[in-house]
């Protein structure tokens, strides 16, 4: 039987670097998730309400992002935009790339949620004298947002995990930091065990927090 000895000193010897990488991952993820929420909410509303021009542009954005690999998008932002005179540092590219990716998927999440709101609810609001904006804010958004929450959770988790791809531009988030440490120490088992456990804990924690929010905001069942 093959026995693998785990050198626990790996954690203590590289603690500072790993913690710094973890903090960068959390920082990029927080910005990207917040941005993806805003993008999804605004463009999802535009698509659900078929706002001229904005709805069509949003559809093009969604199709372009959802049908191209995120690695290609990261390379385009980091290496392609400078050819057009737009230079961004690695940190900006990190959160911008995953935010734009998450925003495209979240747009469809919110669109589907808003369109799932029964028409009779909107008709009732209009009958009470609400305008289109008031109807959206007071009826469509609270109900549709709750409907969109489960699929949005998966998007936010994917946004967090996709930050690991920033190793391709050498941004020192958690995965890049772990790879750099492994290149120096050759402690491959320890490196990727710590990396995997770290992501498991982060994702489980984020998932638990959002599930708690989901249960708090759950729609009451119709009798």
PDB file of C-alpha atoms in Angstrom:
ATOM      1  CA  UNK A   1       0.000   0.000   0.000  1.00  0.00           C
ATOM      2  CA  UNK A   2       1.384   3.400  -0.992  1.00  0.00           C
ATOM      3  CA  UNK A   3       1.662   5.802   1.926  1.00  0.00           C
ATOM      4  CA  UNK A   4       1.933   9.532   1.372  1.00  0.00           C
ATOM      5  CA  UNK A   5       3.600  11.546   4.116  1.00  0.00           C
ATOM      6  CA  UNK A   6       2.234  15.065   4.346  1.00  0.00           C
ATOM      7  CA  UNK A   7       4.794  17.615   5.509  1.00  0.00           C
ATOM      8  CA  UNK A   8       2.729  19.923   7.701  1.00  0.00           C
ATOM      9  CA  UNK A   9       5.589  22.406   7.935  1.00  0.00           C
ATOM     10  CA  UNK A  10       4.612  23.462   4.392  1.00  0.00           C
ATOM     11  CA  UNK A  11       1.703  25.418   5.846  1.00  0.00           C
ATOM     12  CA  UNK A  12       3.661  27.224   8.554  1.00  0.00           C
ATOM     13  CA  UNK A  13       6.645  27.969   6.325  1.00  0.00           C
ATOM     14  CA  UNK A  14       4.496  29.487   3.584  1.00  0.00           C
ATOM     15  CA  UNK A  15       1.682  30.853   5.708  1.00  0.00           C
ATOM     16  CA  UNK A  16       2.193  34.532   4.921  1.00  0.00           C
ATOM     17  CA  UNK A  17       2.345  34.029   1.155  1.00  0.00           C
ATOM     18  CA  UNK A  18      -0.727  31.779   1.173  1.00  0.00           C
ATOM     19  CA  UNK A  19      -2.726  34.195   3.323  1.00  0.00           C
ATOM     20  CA  UNK A  20      -1.794  37.099   1.046  1.00  0.00           C
ATOM     21  CA  UNK A  21      -2.885  35.064  -1.988  1.00  0.00           C
ATOM     22  CA  UNK A  22      -6.134  34.146  -0.263  1.00  0.00           C
ATOM     23  CA  UNK A  23      -6.876  37.775   0.567  1.00  0.00           C
ATOM     24  CA  UNK A  24      -6.284  38.790  -3.056  1.00  0.00           C
ATOM     25  CA  UNK A  25      -8.639  36.030  -4.215  1.00  0.00           C
ATOM     26  CA  UNK A  26     -11.322  37.229  -1.808  1.00  0.00           C
ATOM     27  CA  UNK A  27     -10.822  40.856  -2.842  1.00  0.00           C
ATOM     28  CA  UNK A  28     -11.100  40.106  -6.560  1.00  0.00           C
ATOM     29  CA  UNK A  29     -14.089  37.826  -5.941  1.00  0.00           C
ATOM     30  CA  UNK A  30     -15.941  40.405  -3.847  1.00  0.00           C
ATOM     31  CA  UNK A  31     -15.558  43.126  -6.489  1.00  0.00           C
ATOM     32  CA  UNK A  32     -16.475  40.772  -9.328  1.00  0.00           C
ATOM     33  CA  UNK A  33     -19.524  39.333  -7.569  1.00  0.00           C
ATOM     34  CA  UNK A  34     -20.844  42.775  -6.685  1.00  0.00           C
ATOM     35  CA  UNK A  35     -20.276  43.954 -10.256  1.00  0.00           C
ATOM     36  CA  UNK A  36     -21.861  40.834 -11.741  1.00  0.00           C
ATOM     37  CA  UNK A  37     -24.916  41.418  -9.557  1.00  0.00           C
ATOM     38  CA  UNK A  38     -25.319  44.999 -10.789  1.00  0.00           C
ATOM     39  CA  UNK A  39     -24.744  44.057 -14.439  1.00  0.00           C
ATOM     40  CA  UNK A  40     -27.159  41.154 -14.227  1.00  0.00           C
ATOM     41  CA  UNK A  41     -29.828  43.199 -12.510  1.00  0.00           C
ATOM     42  CA  UNK A  42     -29.712  46.120 -14.952  1.00  0.00           C
ATOM     43  CA  UNK A  43     -29.284  44.194 -18.195  1.00  0.00           C
ATOM     44  CA  UNK A  44     -31.642  41.441 -17.067  1.00  0.00           C
ATOM     45  CA  UNK A  45     -34.310  44.064 -16.448  1.00  0.00           C
ATOM     46  CA  UNK A  46     -33.606  45.650 -19.831  1.00  0.00           C
ATOM     47  CA  UNK A  47     -33.957  42.319 -21.613  1.00  0.00           C
ATOM     48  CA  UNK A  48     -37.071  41.260 -19.697  1.00  0.00           C
ATOM     49  CA  UNK A  49     -38.758  44.583 -20.443  1.00  0.00           C
ATOM     50  CA  UNK A  50     -37.430  44.625 -24.023  1.00  0.00           C
ATOM     51  CA  UNK A  51     -36.052  48.153 -23.774  1.00  0.00           C
ATOM     52  CA  UNK A  52     -35.081  49.211 -27.332  1.00  0.00           C
ATOM     53  CA  UNK A  53     -31.376  49.231 -28.214  1.00  0.00           C
ATOM     54  CA  UNK A  54     -30.268  48.350 -24.657  1.00  0.00           C
ATOM     55  CA  UNK A  55     -31.975  44.966 -24.878  1.00  0.00           C
ATOM     56  CA  UNK A  56     -30.338  44.192 -28.240  1.00  0.00           C
ATOM     57  CA  UNK A  57     -26.897  45.295 -27.066  1.00  0.00           C
ATOM     58  CA  UNK A  58     -27.302  43.228 -23.902  1.00  0.00           C
ATOM     59  CA  UNK A  59     -28.190  40.189 -26.018  1.00  0.00           C
ATOM     60  CA  UNK A  60     -25.017  40.616 -28.085  1.00  0.00           C
ATOM     61  CA  UNK A  61     -22.929  40.967 -24.910  1.00  0.00           C
ATOM     62  CA  UNK A  62     -24.466  37.845 -23.381  1.00  0.00           C
ATOM     63  CA  UNK A  63     -23.958  35.763 -26.507  1.00  0.00           C
ATOM     64  CA  UNK A  64     -20.365  36.937 -26.987  1.00  0.00           C
ATOM     65  CA  UNK A  65     -19.318  36.198 -23.410  1.00  0.00           C
ATOM     66  CA  UNK A  66     -21.235  32.971 -22.877  1.00  0.00           C
ATOM     67  CA  UNK A  67     -20.016  31.444 -26.136  1.00  0.00           C
ATOM     68  CA  UNK A  68     -16.299  32.179 -25.814  1.00  0.00           C
ATOM     69  CA  UNK A  69     -13.865  30.650 -23.287  1.00  0.00           C
ATOM     70  CA  UNK A  70     -13.122  32.861 -20.312  1.00  0.00           C
ATOM     71  CA  UNK A  71      -9.400  32.280 -20.876  1.00  0.00           C
ATOM     72  CA  UNK A  72      -9.716  33.911 -24.285  1.00  0.00           C
ATOM     73  CA  UNK A  73     -11.493  36.839 -22.634  1.00  0.00           C
ATOM     74  CA  UNK A  74      -8.737  37.207 -20.035  1.00  0.00           C
ATOM     75  CA  UNK A  75      -6.051  37.149 -22.731  1.00  0.00           C
ATOM     76  CA  UNK A  76      -7.971  39.693 -24.793  1.00  0.00           C
ATOM     77  CA  UNK A  77      -8.269  42.134 -21.875  1.00  0.00           C
ATOM     78  CA  UNK A  78      -4.673  41.687 -20.712  1.00  0.00           C
ATOM     79  CA  UNK A  79      -2.846  41.360 -24.036  1.00  0.00           C
ATOM     80  CA  UNK A  80      -5.321  42.630 -26.618  1.00  0.00           C
ATOM     81  CA  UNK A  81      -6.525  45.907 -25.140  1.00  0.00           C
ATOM     82  CA  UNK A  82      -2.974  47.355 -24.888  1.00  0.00           C
ATOM     83  CA  UNK A  83      -2.816  47.059 -28.689  1.00  0.00           C
ATOM     84  CA  UNK A  84      -5.791  49.432 -28.735  1.00  0.00           C
ATOM     85  CA  UNK A  85      -4.112  51.843 -26.337  1.00  0.00           C
ATOM     86  CA  UNK A  86      -5.922  50.604 -23.221  1.00  0.00           C
ATOM     87  CA  UNK A  87      -3.504  49.364 -20.565  1.00  0.00           C
ATOM     88  CA  UNK A  88      -4.791  47.801 -17.359  1.00  0.00           C
ATOM     89  CA  UNK A  89      -2.812  46.412 -14.440  1.00  0.00           C
ATOM     90  CA  UNK A  90      -3.149  42.739 -13.490  1.00  0.00           C
ATOM     91  CA  UNK A  91      -5.434  43.461 -10.529  1.00  0.00           C
ATOM     92  CA  UNK A  92      -7.896  45.396 -12.695  1.00  0.00           C
ATOM     93  CA  UNK A  93      -7.841  42.704 -15.372  1.00  0.00           C
ATOM     94  CA  UNK A  94      -8.467  40.053 -12.699  1.00  0.00           C
ATOM     95  CA  UNK A  95     -11.687  41.506 -11.312  1.00  0.00           C
ATOM     96  CA  UNK A  96     -12.854  42.997 -14.613  1.00  0.00           C
ATOM     97  CA  UNK A  97     -12.588  39.747 -16.565  1.00  0.00           C
ATOM     98  CA  UNK A  98     -14.501  37.609 -14.072  1.00  0.00           C
ATOM     99  CA  UNK A  99     -17.018  40.398 -13.456  1.00  0.00           C
ATOM    100  CA  UNK A 100     -17.835  40.706 -17.155  1.00  0.00           C
ATOM    101  CA  UNK A 101     -18.075  36.913 -17.413  1.00  0.00           C
ATOM    102  CA  UNK A 102     -20.333  36.644 -14.372  1.00  0.00           C
ATOM    103  CA  UNK A 103     -22.428  39.607 -15.497  1.00  0.00           C
ATOM    104  CA  UNK A 104     -23.313  37.871 -18.763  1.00  0.00           C
ATOM    105  CA  UNK A 105     -24.557  34.748 -17.008  1.00  0.00           C
ATOM    106  CA  UNK A 106     -26.302  36.802 -14.337  1.00  0.00           C
ATOM    107  CA  UNK A 107     -28.104  38.813 -17.014  1.00  0.00           C
ATOM    108  CA  UNK A 108     -29.828  35.640 -18.146  1.00  0.00           C
ATOM    109  CA  UNK A 109     -30.476  34.589 -14.549  1.00  0.00           C
ATOM    110  CA  UNK A 110     -32.303  37.831 -13.804  1.00  0.00           C
ATOM    111  CA  UNK A 111     -34.044  37.946 -17.179  1.00  0.00           C
ATOM    112  CA  UNK A 112     -35.506  34.508 -16.582  1.00  0.00           C
ATOM    113  CA  UNK A 113     -36.479  35.466 -13.042  1.00  0.00           C
ATOM    114  CA  UNK A 114     -38.240  38.648 -14.092  1.00  0.00           C
ATOM    115  CA  UNK A 115     -40.038  36.938 -16.967  1.00  0.00           C
ATOM    116  CA  UNK A 116     -41.242  34.210 -14.599  1.00  0.00           C
ATOM    117  CA  UNK A 117     -43.253  36.689 -12.519  1.00  0.00           C
ATOM    118  CA  UNK A 118     -46.936  35.981 -13.268  1.00  0.00           C
ATOM    119  CA  UNK A 119     -48.470  38.643 -15.492  1.00  0.00           C
ATOM    120  CA  UNK A 120     -51.454  39.000 -13.181  1.00  0.00           C
ATOM    121  CA  UNK A 121     -49.205  40.534 -10.530  1.00  0.00           C
ATOM    122  CA  UNK A 122     -48.079  43.268 -12.894  1.00  0.00           C
ATOM    123  CA  UNK A 123     -51.624  43.787 -14.108  1.00  0.00           C
ATOM    124  CA  UNK A 124     -52.786  44.218 -10.526  1.00  0.00           C
ATOM    125  CA  UNK A 125     -50.078  46.805  -9.892  1.00  0.00           C
ATOM    126  CA  UNK A 126     -51.018  48.737 -13.015  1.00  0.00           C
ATOM    127  CA  UNK A 127     -54.666  48.592 -11.971  1.00  0.00           C
ATOM    128  CA  UNK A 128     -53.692  50.186  -8.663  1.00  0.00           C
ATOM    129  CA  UNK A 129     -52.211  53.110 -10.580  1.00  0.00           C
ATOM    130  CA  UNK A 130     -48.528  52.095 -10.492  1.00  0.00           C
ATOM    131  CA  UNK A 131     -46.383  53.192 -13.442  1.00  0.00           C
ATOM    132  CA  UNK A 132     -44.074  50.782 -15.248  1.00  0.00           C
ATOM    133  CA  UNK A 133     -41.075  51.721 -13.103  1.00  0.00           C
ATOM    134  CA  UNK A 134     -43.065  51.481  -9.861  1.00  0.00           C
ATOM    135  CA  UNK A 135     -44.448  48.126 -10.948  1.00  0.00           C
ATOM    136  CA  UNK A 136     -40.948  46.843 -11.620  1.00  0.00           C
ATOM    137  CA  UNK A 137     -39.507  48.131  -8.337  1.00  0.00           C
ATOM    138  CA  UNK A 138     -42.395  47.029  -6.140  1.00  0.00           C
ATOM    139  CA  UNK A 139     -43.544  43.838  -7.863  1.00  0.00           C
ATOM    140  CA  UNK A 140     -41.257  42.397 -10.543  1.00  0.00           C
ATOM    141  CA  UNK A 141     -37.935  43.011  -8.777  1.00  0.00           C
ATOM    142  CA  UNK A 142     -38.801  41.530  -5.356  1.00  0.00           C
ATOM    143  CA  UNK A 143     -40.442  38.432  -6.840  1.00  0.00           C
ATOM    144  CA  UNK A 144     -38.208  37.947  -9.884  1.00  0.00           C
ATOM    145  CA  UNK A 145     -35.076  38.549  -7.840  1.00  0.00           C
ATOM    146  CA  UNK A 146     -36.043  35.734  -5.508  1.00  0.00           C
ATOM    147  CA  UNK A 147     -36.770  33.422  -8.427  1.00  0.00           C
ATOM    148  CA  UNK A 148     -33.353  34.233  -9.946  1.00  0.00           C
ATOM    149  CA  UNK A 149     -31.450  33.697  -6.694  1.00  0.00           C
ATOM    150  CA  UNK A 150     -30.703  29.934  -6.980  1.00  0.00           C
ATOM    151  CA  UNK A 151     -29.165  30.247 -10.454  1.00  0.00           C
ATOM    152  CA  UNK A 152     -27.339  33.405  -9.394  1.00  0.00           C
ATOM    153  CA  UNK A 153     -25.740  31.495  -6.522  1.00  0.00           C
ATOM    154  CA  UNK A 154     -24.105  29.127  -9.006  1.00  0.00           C
ATOM    155  CA  UNK A 155     -22.837  32.100 -11.009  1.00  0.00           C
ATOM    156  CA  UNK A 156     -21.281  33.756  -7.959  1.00  0.00           C
ATOM    157  CA  UNK A 157     -19.554  30.513  -6.981  1.00  0.00           C
ATOM    158  CA  UNK A 158     -18.219  30.123 -10.522  1.00  0.00           C
ATOM    159  CA  UNK A 159     -16.956  33.718 -10.441  1.00  0.00           C
ATOM    160  CA  UNK A 160     -14.970  32.906  -7.301  1.00  0.00           C
ATOM    161  CA  UNK A 161     -13.526  29.714  -8.768  1.00  0.00           C
ATOM    162  CA  UNK A 162     -12.660  31.432 -12.043  1.00  0.00           C
ATOM    163  CA  UNK A 163     -10.312  33.791 -10.200  1.00  0.00           C
ATOM    164  CA  UNK A 164      -7.907  30.825 -10.156  1.00  0.00           C
ATOM    165  CA  UNK A 165      -7.408  31.334 -13.904  1.00  0.00           C
ATOM    166  CA  UNK A 166      -5.546  34.561 -13.204  1.00  0.00           C
ATOM    167  CA  UNK A 167      -2.371  32.523 -12.988  1.00  0.00           C
ATOM    168  CA  UNK A 168      -2.158  32.993 -16.775  1.00  0.00           C
ATOM    169  CA  UNK A 169      -1.436  36.704 -16.252  1.00  0.00           C
ATOM    170  CA  UNK A 170       0.687  36.069 -13.136  1.00  0.00           C
ATOM    171  CA  UNK A 171      -1.676  37.923 -10.812  1.00  0.00           C
ATOM    172  CA  UNK A 172      -0.665  36.636  -7.336  1.00  0.00           C
ATOM    173  CA  UNK A 173      -4.013  35.306  -6.132  1.00  0.00           C
ATOM    174  CA  UNK A 174      -4.222  31.996  -4.271  1.00  0.00           C
ATOM    175  CA  UNK A 175      -3.596  29.612  -7.178  1.00  0.00           C
ATOM    176  CA  UNK A 176      -0.730  31.650  -8.632  1.00  0.00           C
ATOM    177  CA  UNK A 177       0.853  31.896  -5.186  1.00  0.00           C
ATOM    178  CA  UNK A 178       0.549  28.146  -4.640  1.00  0.00           C
ATOM    179  CA  UNK A 179       2.062  27.388  -8.059  1.00  0.00           C
ATOM    180  CA  UNK A 180       4.988  29.707  -7.352  1.00  0.00           C
ATOM    181  CA  UNK A 181       5.596  28.042  -3.983  1.00  0.00           C
ATOM    182  CA  UNK A 182       5.433  24.595  -5.577  1.00  0.00           C
ATOM    183  CA  UNK A 183       7.977  25.634  -8.209  1.00  0.00           C
ATOM    184  CA  UNK A 184      10.411  26.505  -5.424  1.00  0.00           C
ATOM    185  CA  UNK A 185       9.711  23.708  -2.928  1.00  0.00           C
ATOM    186  CA  UNK A 186       8.550  20.857  -5.227  1.00  0.00           C
ATOM    187  CA  UNK A 187       6.077  19.894  -2.479  1.00  0.00           C
ATOM    188  CA  UNK A 188       3.381  19.117  -5.011  1.00  0.00           C
ATOM    189  CA  UNK A 189       1.071  17.029  -2.812  1.00  0.00           C
ATOM    190  CA  UNK A 190       1.149  19.562   0.005  1.00  0.00           C
ATOM    191  CA  UNK A 191       0.685  22.494  -2.372  1.00  0.00           C
ATOM    192  CA  UNK A 192      -2.380  21.207  -4.156  1.00  0.00           C
ATOM    193  CA  UNK A 193      -3.913  19.678  -1.036  1.00  0.00           C
ATOM    194  CA  UNK A 194      -3.805  23.051   0.712  1.00  0.00           C
ATOM    195  CA  UNK A 195      -5.053  24.763  -2.443  1.00  0.00           C
ATOM    196  CA  UNK A 196      -7.983  22.367  -2.867  1.00  0.00           C
ATOM    197  CA  UNK A 197      -8.990  22.543   0.800  1.00  0.00           C
ATOM    198  CA  UNK A 198      -8.795  26.341   0.733  1.00  0.00           C
ATOM    199  CA  UNK A 199     -11.165  26.570  -2.230  1.00  0.00           C
ATOM    200  CA  UNK A 200     -13.506  24.007  -0.675  1.00  0.00           C
ATOM    201  CA  UNK A 201     -13.752  26.051   2.517  1.00  0.00           C
ATOM    202  CA  UNK A 202     -14.248  29.333   0.631  1.00  0.00           C
ATOM    203  CA  UNK A 203     -16.912  27.922  -1.691  1.00  0.00           C
ATOM    204  CA  UNK A 204     -18.743  26.080   1.084  1.00  0.00           C
ATOM    205  CA  UNK A 205     -18.762  29.231   3.212  1.00  0.00           C
ATOM    206  CA  UNK A 206     -20.016  31.423   0.357  1.00  0.00           C
ATOM    207  CA  UNK A 207     -22.624  28.833  -0.593  1.00  0.00           C
ATOM    208  CA  UNK A 208     -23.838  28.524   2.995  1.00  0.00           C
ATOM    209  CA  UNK A 209     -24.170  32.283   3.401  1.00  0.00           C
ATOM    210  CA  UNK A 210     -26.105  32.685   0.156  1.00  0.00           C
ATOM    211  CA  UNK A 211     -28.305  29.660   0.924  1.00  0.00           C
ATOM    212  CA  UNK A 212     -29.108  31.291   4.258  1.00  0.00           C
ATOM    213  CA  UNK A 213     -30.084  34.447   2.409  1.00  0.00           C
ATOM    214  CA  UNK A 214     -32.115  32.366  -0.038  1.00  0.00           C
ATOM    215  CA  UNK A 215     -34.094  30.713   2.754  1.00  0.00           C
ATOM    216  CA  UNK A 216     -34.703  34.109   4.351  1.00  0.00           C
ATOM    217  CA  UNK A 217     -35.998  35.567   1.082  1.00  0.00           C
ATOM    218  CA  UNK A 218     -37.888  32.477  -0.085  1.00  0.00           C
ATOM    219  CA  UNK A 219     -41.272  33.168  -1.639  1.00  0.00           C
ATOM    220  CA  UNK A 220     -44.244  31.921   0.374  1.00  0.00           C
ATOM    221  CA  UNK A 221     -45.995  28.965  -1.198  1.00  0.00           C
ATOM    222  CA  UNK A 222     -49.386  29.642  -2.656  1.00  0.00           C
ATOM    223  CA  UNK A 223     -52.157  27.727  -0.994  1.00  0.00           C
TER     224      UNK A 223
END
